[in-house]
Tab-separated table of C-alpha atoms in Angstrom:
chain	number	residue	atom	x	y	z
A	1	UNK	CA	-25.296	-21.434	-17.074
A	2	UNK	CA	-21.780	-21.891	-14.798
A	3	UNK	CA	-19.472	-21.299	-17.982
A	4	UNK	CA	-21.162	-17.588	-18.059
A	5	UNK	CA	-20.591	-16.831	-14.442
A	6	UNK	CA	-16.866	-18.630	-14.872
A	7	UNK	CA	-16.304	-16.061	-17.616
A	8	UNK	CA	-17.393	-13.310	-15.121
A	9	UNK	CA	-15.038	-14.405	-12.765
A	10	UNK	CA	-12.371	-14.306	-15.738
A	11	UNK	CA	-13.034	-10.757	-15.883
A	12	UNK	CA	-13.256	-9.797	-12.484
A	13	UNK	CA	-9.273	-11.639	-12.432
A	14	UNK	CA	-8.101	-9.344	-15.108
A	15	UNK	CA	-9.654	-6.440	-13.609
A	16	UNK	CA	-7.833	-7.514	-10.098
A	17	UNK	CA	-4.953	-7.737	-12.152
A	18	UNK	CA	-4.794	-4.308	-14.391
A	19	UNK	CA	-5.771	-2.795	-10.382
A	20	UNK	CA	-2.721	-3.567	-9.677
A	21	UNK	CA	-0.767	-2.343	-12.581
A	22	UNK	CA	-2.628	0.554	-12.077
A	23	UNK	CA	-3.875	0.956	-15.230
A	24	UNK	CA	-7.883	1.958	-14.575
A	25	UNK	CA	-9.369	2.534	-18.678
A	26	UNK	CA	-9.174	-1.596	-18.616
A	27	UNK	CA	-9.899	-2.184	-15.165
A	28	UNK	CA	-13.196	-1.151	-16.159
A	29	UNK	CA	-13.646	-1.955	-19.341
A	30	UNK	CA	-12.867	-5.785	-17.275
A	31	UNK	CA	-15.535	-4.397	-14.565
A	32	UNK	CA	-17.775	-4.331	-16.909
A	33	UNK	CA	-17.287	-7.269	-19.161
A	34	UNK	CA	-17.512	-8.389	-16.151
A	35	UNK	CA	-21.420	-7.327	-15.328
A	36	UNK	CA	-22.391	-7.372	-19.067
A	37	UNK	CA	-20.957	-11.742	-18.978
A	38	UNK	CA	-22.783	-12.158	-15.343
A	39	UNK	CA	-25.354	-9.836	-14.952
A	40	UNK	CA	-25.513	-7.791	-11.717
A	41	UNK	CA	-25.297	-9.912	-8.747
A	42	UNK	CA	-24.776	-9.513	-5.738
A	43	UNK	CA	-21.006	-10.647	-5.847
A	44	UNK	CA	-20.030	-8.622	-8.931
A	45	UNK	CA	-21.335	-5.146	-8.040
A	46	UNK	CA	-19.134	-5.731	-4.347
A	47	UNK	CA	-16.162	-7.048	-6.121
A	48	UNK	CA	-16.478	-3.487	-8.206
A	49	UNK	CA	-16.967	-1.791	-5.872
A	50	UNK	CA	-13.649	-3.297	-3.446
A	51	UNK	CA	-12.207	-2.853	-6.923
A	52	UNK	CA	-12.399	0.704	-8.049
A	53	UNK	CA	-11.684	2.239	-4.024
A	54	UNK	CA	-8.479	-0.240	-3.628
A	55	UNK	CA	-8.052	1.396	-6.914
A	56	UNK	CA	-8.837	5.560	-5.215
A	57	UNK	CA	-6.573	3.942	-2.687
A	58	UNK	CA	-3.957	3.640	-5.293
A	59	UNK	CA	-4.286	7.340	-7.105
A	60	UNK	CA	-5.017	8.765	-3.293
A	61	UNK	CA	-1.511	7.450	-2.250
A	62	UNK	CA	0.382	8.558	-5.437
A	63	UNK	CA	-1.087	12.316	-4.724
A	64	UNK	CA	-0.255	11.596	-1.067
A	65	UNK	CA	3.769	10.866	-2.613
A	66	UNK	CA	3.783	14.011	-4.922
A	67	UNK	CA	2.532	16.259	-1.873
A	68	UNK	CA	5.376	15.449	0.625
A	69	UNK	CA	7.630	15.487	-2.002
A	70	UNK	CA	6.686	18.992	-2.676
A	71	UNK	CA	6.588	19.686	1.127
A	72	UNK	CA	10.328	18.512	1.047
A	73	UNK	CA	10.978	20.650	-1.553
A	74	UNK	CA	10.202	24.245	-0.155
A	75	UNK	CA	10.396	23.087	3.669
A	76	UNK	CA	13.766	20.551	3.338
A	77	UNK	CA	13.980	17.085	4.507
A	78	UNK	CA	13.538	17.060	8.374
A	79	UNK	CA	12.799	13.537	10.365
A	80	UNK	CA	9.783	13.541	10.159
A	81	UNK	CA	8.694	14.539	6.446
A	82	UNK	CA	11.182	12.201	5.401
A	83	UNK	CA	9.413	9.264	7.822
A	84	UNK	CA	5.956	10.684	6.579
A	85	UNK	CA	7.439	9.997	2.976
A	86	UNK	CA	8.257	6.252	3.943
A	87	UNK	CA	4.873	5.455	4.455
A	88	UNK	CA	3.202	7.358	1.178
A	89	UNK	CA	7.013	5.038	-0.932
A	90	UNK	CA	6.182	2.047	0.669
A	91	UNK	CA	2.141	2.623	-0.654
A	92	UNK	CA	4.058	3.287	-3.937
A	93	UNK	CA	5.872	-0.556	-3.859
A	94	UNK	CA	8.726	2.215	-4.165
A	95	UNK	CA	10.610	-0.097	-1.120
A	96	UNK	CA	14.327	0.975	-2.218
A	97	UNK	CA	14.351	3.909	-2.011
A	98	UNK	CA	12.207	3.352	1.137
A	99	UNK	CA	14.815	1.857	2.762
A	100	UNK	CA	17.274	3.765	2.236
A	101	UNK	CA	15.416	6.927	4.556
A	102	UNK	CA	14.543	3.893	7.013
A	103	UNK	CA	18.654	2.897	7.619
A	104	UNK	CA	19.693	5.957	7.194
A	105	UNK	CA	17.645	7.621	10.579
A	106	UNK	CA	18.409	4.536	11.608
A	107	UNK	CA	22.315	4.608	11.628
A	108	UNK	CA	21.797	8.338	13.654
A	109	UNK	CA	19.563	6.820	16.284
A	110	UNK	CA	18.506	2.994	16.771
A	111	UNK	CA	16.328	3.507	19.475
A	112	UNK	CA	13.899	5.551	17.472
A	113	UNK	CA	10.720	4.830	18.120
A	114	UNK	CA	9.203	5.859	14.893
A	115	UNK	CA	11.436	4.678	12.645
A	116	UNK	CA	11.214	1.178	14.640
A	117	UNK	CA	7.753	1.293	13.334
A	118	UNK	CA	8.484	2.764	10.124
A	119	UNK	CA	11.151	-0.580	9.148
A	120	UNK	CA	8.517	-3.062	10.726
A	121	UNK	CA	5.986	-1.527	7.817
A	122	UNK	CA	8.690	-1.378	5.134
A	123	UNK	CA	9.229	-5.498	6.086
A	124	UNK	CA	5.777	-6.192	6.853
A	125	UNK	CA	5.270	-5.083	2.619
A	126	UNK	CA	8.195	-7.033	1.795
A	127	UNK	CA	6.392	-10.138	3.367
A	128	UNK	CA	9.069	-10.210	6.170
A	129	UNK	CA	6.692	-11.018	8.918
A	130	UNK	CA	9.269	-12.896	10.918
A	131	UNK	CA	11.461	-9.285	10.581
A	132	UNK	CA	8.150	-6.727	11.248
A	133	UNK	CA	7.862	-8.342	14.353
A	134	UNK	CA	11.551	-8.215	15.698
A	135	UNK	CA	11.101	-4.339	14.925
A	136	UNK	CA	8.120	-4.384	16.852
A	137	UNK	CA	9.377	-6.208	19.694
A	138	UNK	CA	12.640	-3.338	19.892
A	139	UNK	CA	10.538	-0.173	19.862
A	140	UNK	CA	8.162	-2.142	22.128
A	141	UNK	CA	10.961	-2.830	24.521
A	142	UNK	CA	11.429	1.429	24.275
A	143	UNK	CA	8.054	2.038	24.751
A	144	UNK	CA	5.424	-0.409	25.440
A	145	UNK	CA	3.021	1.830	23.797
A	146	UNK	CA	4.467	2.012	21.153
A	147	UNK	CA	1.963	0.338	19.304
A	148	UNK	CA	-1.303	1.380	20.517
A	149	UNK	CA	-4.209	2.279	18.480
A	150	UNK	CA	-2.395	0.476	15.632
A	151	UNK	CA	-4.520	-3.052	14.876
A	152	UNK	CA	-2.566	-6.137	15.597
């Protein structure tokens, strides 16, 4: 019985890997194998539902990036649109492109709270927690309410 659960768990791990890679076909295949090998246990169902939610979020983020690119093509590149694009670039793990946009606006105005918070989000995604805090602190120094409404 332990071996069956272990094998089901391995398939869930593979499903997670496929989710990270954006391979929805193999994600679903591994989820189904896990269910067959491990039975319809609550933990397997919960994990599968969460993997599906993550896969949907990835697709939604991809489509949002396509939409913002279309808006920029139609309306022109404004600071607001490009900073919105940064968030979707981060979600699509296109960090270098996001970095270029953020750096462009930081050079224009190093005290722009929105740009500083975009830089903090970029540093968070890159795993640079100390740099993230530094940019959040800079934003707070300019606007003490800069992070209100965000989770800390």
